CSV table of C-alpha atoms in Angstrom, one decimal:
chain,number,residue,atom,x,y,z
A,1,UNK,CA,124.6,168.7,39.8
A,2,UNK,CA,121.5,167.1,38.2
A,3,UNK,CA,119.2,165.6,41.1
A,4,UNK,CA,117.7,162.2,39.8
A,5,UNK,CA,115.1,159.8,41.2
A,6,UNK,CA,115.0,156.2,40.5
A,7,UNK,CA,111.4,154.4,40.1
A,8,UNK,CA,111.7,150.5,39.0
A,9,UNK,CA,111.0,147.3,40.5
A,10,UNK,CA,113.7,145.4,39.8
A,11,UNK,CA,116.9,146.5,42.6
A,12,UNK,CA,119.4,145.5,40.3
A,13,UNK,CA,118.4,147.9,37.4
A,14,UNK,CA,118.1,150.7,39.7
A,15,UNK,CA,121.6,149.9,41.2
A,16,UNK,CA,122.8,150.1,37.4
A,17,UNK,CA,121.3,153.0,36.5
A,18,UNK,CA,122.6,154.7,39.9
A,19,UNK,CA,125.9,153.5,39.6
A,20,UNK,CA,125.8,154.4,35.1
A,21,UNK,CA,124.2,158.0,36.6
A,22,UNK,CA,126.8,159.0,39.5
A,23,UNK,CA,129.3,157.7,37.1
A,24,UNK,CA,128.7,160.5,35.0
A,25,UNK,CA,130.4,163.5,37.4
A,26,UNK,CA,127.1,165.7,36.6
A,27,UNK,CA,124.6,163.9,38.0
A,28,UNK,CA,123.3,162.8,41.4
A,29,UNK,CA,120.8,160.0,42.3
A,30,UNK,CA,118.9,161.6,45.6
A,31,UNK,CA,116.5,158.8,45.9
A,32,UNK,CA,114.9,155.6,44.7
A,33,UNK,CA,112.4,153.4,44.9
A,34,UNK,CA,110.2,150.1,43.1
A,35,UNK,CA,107.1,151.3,44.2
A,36,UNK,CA,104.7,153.4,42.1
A,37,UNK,CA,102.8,154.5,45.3
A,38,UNK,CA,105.6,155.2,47.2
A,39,UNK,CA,107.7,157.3,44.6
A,40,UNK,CA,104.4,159.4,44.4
A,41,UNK,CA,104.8,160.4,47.7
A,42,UNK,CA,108.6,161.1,48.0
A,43,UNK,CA,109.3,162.5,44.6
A,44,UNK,CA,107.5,166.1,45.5
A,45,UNK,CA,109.2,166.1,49.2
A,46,UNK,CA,112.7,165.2,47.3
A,47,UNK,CA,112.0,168.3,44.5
A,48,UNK,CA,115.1,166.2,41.6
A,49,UNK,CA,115.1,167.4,38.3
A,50,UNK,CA,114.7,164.4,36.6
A,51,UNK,CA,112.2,161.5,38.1
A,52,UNK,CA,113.3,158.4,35.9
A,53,UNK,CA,110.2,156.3,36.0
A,54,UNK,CA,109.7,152.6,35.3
A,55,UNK,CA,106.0,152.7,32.9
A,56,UNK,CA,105.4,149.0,34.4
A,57,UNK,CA,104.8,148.7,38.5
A,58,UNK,CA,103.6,146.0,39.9
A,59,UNK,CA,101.3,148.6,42.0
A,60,UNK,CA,100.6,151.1,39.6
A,61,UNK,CA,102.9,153.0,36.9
A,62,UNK,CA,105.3,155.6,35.6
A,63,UNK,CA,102.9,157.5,34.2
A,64,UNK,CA,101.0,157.9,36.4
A,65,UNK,CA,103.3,158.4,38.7
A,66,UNK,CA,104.8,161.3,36.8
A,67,UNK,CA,101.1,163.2,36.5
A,68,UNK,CA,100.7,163.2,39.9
A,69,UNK,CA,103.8,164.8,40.6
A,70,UNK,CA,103.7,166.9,38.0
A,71,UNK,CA,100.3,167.9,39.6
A,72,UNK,CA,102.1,168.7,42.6
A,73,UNK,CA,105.4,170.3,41.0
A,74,UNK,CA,105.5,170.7,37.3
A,75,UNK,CA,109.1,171.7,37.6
A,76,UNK,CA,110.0,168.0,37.6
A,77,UNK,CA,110.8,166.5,34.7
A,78,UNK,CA,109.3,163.0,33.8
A,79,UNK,CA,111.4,160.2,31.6
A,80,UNK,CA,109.7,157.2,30.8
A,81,UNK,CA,111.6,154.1,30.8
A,82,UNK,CA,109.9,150.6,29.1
A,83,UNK,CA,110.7,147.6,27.9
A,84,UNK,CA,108.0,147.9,25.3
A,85,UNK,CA,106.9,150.6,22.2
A,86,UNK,CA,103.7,150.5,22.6
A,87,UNK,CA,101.9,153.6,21.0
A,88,UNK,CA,99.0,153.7,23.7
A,89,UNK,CA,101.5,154.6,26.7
A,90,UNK,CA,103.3,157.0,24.9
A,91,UNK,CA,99.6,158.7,24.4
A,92,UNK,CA,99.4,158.4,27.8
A,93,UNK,CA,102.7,159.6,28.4
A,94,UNK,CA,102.7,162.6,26.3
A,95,UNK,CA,99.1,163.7,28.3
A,96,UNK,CA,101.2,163.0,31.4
A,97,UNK,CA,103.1,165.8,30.8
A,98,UNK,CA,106.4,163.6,30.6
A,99,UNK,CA,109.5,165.2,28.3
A,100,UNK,CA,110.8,162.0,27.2
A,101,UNK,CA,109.8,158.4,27.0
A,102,UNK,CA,113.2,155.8,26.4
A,103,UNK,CA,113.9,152.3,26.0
A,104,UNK,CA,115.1,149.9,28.1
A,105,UNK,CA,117.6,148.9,25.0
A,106,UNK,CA,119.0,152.4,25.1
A,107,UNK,CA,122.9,152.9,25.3
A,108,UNK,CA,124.2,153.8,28.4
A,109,UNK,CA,125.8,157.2,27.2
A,110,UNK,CA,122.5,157.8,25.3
A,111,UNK,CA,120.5,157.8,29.1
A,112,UNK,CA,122.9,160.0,30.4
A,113,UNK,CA,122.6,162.4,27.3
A,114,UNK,CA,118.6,161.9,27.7
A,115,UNK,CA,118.9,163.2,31.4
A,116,UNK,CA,121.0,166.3,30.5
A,117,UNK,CA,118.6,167.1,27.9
A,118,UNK,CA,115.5,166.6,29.7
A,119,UNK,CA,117.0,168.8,32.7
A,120,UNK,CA,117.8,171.3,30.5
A,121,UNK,CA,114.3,171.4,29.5
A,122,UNK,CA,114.1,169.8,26.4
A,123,UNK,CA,111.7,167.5,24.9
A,124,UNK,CA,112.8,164.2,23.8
A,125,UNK,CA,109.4,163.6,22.2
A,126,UNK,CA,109.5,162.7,18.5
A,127,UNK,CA,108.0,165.6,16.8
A,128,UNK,CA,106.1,163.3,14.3
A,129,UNK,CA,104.4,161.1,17.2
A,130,UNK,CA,103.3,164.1,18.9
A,131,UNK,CA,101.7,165.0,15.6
A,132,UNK,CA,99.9,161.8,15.5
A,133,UNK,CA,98.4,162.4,19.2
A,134,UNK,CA,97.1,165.7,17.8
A,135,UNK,CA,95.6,163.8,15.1
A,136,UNK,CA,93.9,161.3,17.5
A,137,UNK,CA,92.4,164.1,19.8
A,138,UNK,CA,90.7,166.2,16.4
A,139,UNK,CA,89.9,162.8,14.9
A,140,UNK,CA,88.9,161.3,18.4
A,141,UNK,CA,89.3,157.6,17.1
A,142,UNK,CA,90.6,155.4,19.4
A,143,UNK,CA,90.1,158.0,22.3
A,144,UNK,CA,92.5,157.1,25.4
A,145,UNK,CA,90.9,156.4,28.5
A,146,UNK,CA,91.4,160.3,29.3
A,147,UNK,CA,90.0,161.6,26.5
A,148,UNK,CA,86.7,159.3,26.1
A,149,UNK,CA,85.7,162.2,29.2
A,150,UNK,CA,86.0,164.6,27.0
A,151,UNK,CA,82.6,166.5,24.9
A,152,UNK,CA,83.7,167.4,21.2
A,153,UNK,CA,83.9,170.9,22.5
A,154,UNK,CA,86.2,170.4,25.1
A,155,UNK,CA,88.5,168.5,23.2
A,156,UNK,CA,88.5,171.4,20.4
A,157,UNK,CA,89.5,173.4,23.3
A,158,UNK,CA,92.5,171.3,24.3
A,159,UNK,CA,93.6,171.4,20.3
A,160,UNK,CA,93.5,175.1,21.1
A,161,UNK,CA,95.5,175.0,24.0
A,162,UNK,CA,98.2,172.7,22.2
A,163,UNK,CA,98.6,175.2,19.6
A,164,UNK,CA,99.5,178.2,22.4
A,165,UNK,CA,96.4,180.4,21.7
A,166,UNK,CA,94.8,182.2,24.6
A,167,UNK,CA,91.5,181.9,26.4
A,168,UNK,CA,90.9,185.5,24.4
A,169,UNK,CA,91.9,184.3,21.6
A,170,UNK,CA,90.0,180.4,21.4
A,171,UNK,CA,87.2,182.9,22.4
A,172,UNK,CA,86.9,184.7,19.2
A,173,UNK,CA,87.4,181.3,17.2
A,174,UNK,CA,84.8,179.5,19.0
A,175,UNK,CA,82.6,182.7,19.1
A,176,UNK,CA,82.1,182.1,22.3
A,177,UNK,CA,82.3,184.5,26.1
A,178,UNK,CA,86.5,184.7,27.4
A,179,UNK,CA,84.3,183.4,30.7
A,180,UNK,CA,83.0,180.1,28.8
A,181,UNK,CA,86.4,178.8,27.4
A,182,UNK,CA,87.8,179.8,31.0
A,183,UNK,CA,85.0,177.5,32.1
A,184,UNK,CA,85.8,175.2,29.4
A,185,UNK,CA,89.9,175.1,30.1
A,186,UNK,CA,88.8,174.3,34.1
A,187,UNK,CA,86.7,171.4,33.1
A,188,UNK,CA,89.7,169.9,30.8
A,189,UNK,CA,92.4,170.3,33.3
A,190,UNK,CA,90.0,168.2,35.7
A,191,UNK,CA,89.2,165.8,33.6
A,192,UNK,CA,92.5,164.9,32.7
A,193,UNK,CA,93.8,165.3,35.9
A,194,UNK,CA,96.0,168.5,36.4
A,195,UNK,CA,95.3,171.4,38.3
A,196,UNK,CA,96.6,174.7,36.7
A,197,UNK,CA,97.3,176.6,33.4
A,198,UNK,CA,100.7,176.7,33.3
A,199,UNK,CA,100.4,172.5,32.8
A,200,UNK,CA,98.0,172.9,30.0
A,201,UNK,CA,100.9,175.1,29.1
A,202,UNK,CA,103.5,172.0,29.7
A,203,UNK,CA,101.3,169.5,28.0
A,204,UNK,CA,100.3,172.0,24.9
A,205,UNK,CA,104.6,171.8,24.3
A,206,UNK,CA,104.5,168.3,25.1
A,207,UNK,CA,101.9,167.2,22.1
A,208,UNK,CA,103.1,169.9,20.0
A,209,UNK,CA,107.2,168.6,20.5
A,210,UNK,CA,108.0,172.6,20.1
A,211,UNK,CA,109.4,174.5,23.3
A,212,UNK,CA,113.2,174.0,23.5
């Protein structure tokens, strides 16, 4: 079975998309919520595969809901689910480390495919946009909020990290110490708020749209 969790403030969506979920034979809904704050906290102690996650809250939002439990456990997959196409939160999105971001307008079967997929550990990120968020981090125009943190050589790190290369290996393209880009990748993660290498990892597949 394919353990879900439900984040969205309105009760009668989430009863739909519990009901359209357990409807499906494969997939079981171990928790919910319409708080942003609160789905923070249980998502990590409830460990589903799939946290569905509303990117509008009136206390906060999917996304950054999903980073801070991908902070905690980066096994957990993140969908996105808005009313809205709105380039700027799927940036924010795809640095978020989430594996898909849907609309509200999608098919039922189509949600149901998405959550098979995305526990199976695929990406549903369009290749092509994921391109375009590269672009934006070497061009730096228009810098999200995360990345306006960022010096020019840390961001030429992250485009380095996207592309799969090692520390050793961004070393001798930067002509710079293994040490210094360790430094470097450290200063990154905290900027943009995750803790470890294997989520630079995640979010190098993520902007990339390779992986699975």
């Amino acid at each position: 079975m394919i353990r879900v969790f439900l984040l969205d403030d309105h009760e009668v969506v989430r009863r739909g998309l519990a009901d359209l979920l357990t409807n499906s034979g494969d997939i079981e809904v171990v928790g919910e919520s319409g708080s942003a704050q609160e789905a923070a906290r249980r998502i990590p102690a409830l460990r589903p595969d799939v946290a569905i996650l509303d990117a509008r809250l009136p206390d906060g939002n999917g996304i950054d809901v999903c980073r801070d439990v991908r902070a905690v456990d980066s096994s957990i997959k993140g969908l996105i689910l808005t009313s809205y196409e709105d380039d700027e939160a799927l940036f924010a999105a795809i640095m978020a480390g989430a594996a898909g971001y849907v609309l509200k307008q999608i098919r039922g079967t189509d949600l149901v495919d998405a959550v098979r997929r995305v526990a199976a550990g695929q990406s549903l990120l369009d290749p092509a946009i994921t391109t375009r968020v590269l672009e934006r981090i070497r061009s730096g125009v228009e810098q999200p909020r995360e990345l306006k943190t960022l010096t020019e050589q840390e961001r030429r790190i992250l485009e380095y990290v996207a592309e799969g290369l090692t520390n050793r290996e961004i070393a001798g393209k930067m002509f710079l110490a293994e040490k210094t880009v360790k430094n470097y990748v450290s200063s990154v993660l905290a900027k943009l708020g995750l803790e470890r290498r294997t989520q630079a990892a995640v979010l190098a597949t993520r902007l990339l749209g390779k992986g699975h």
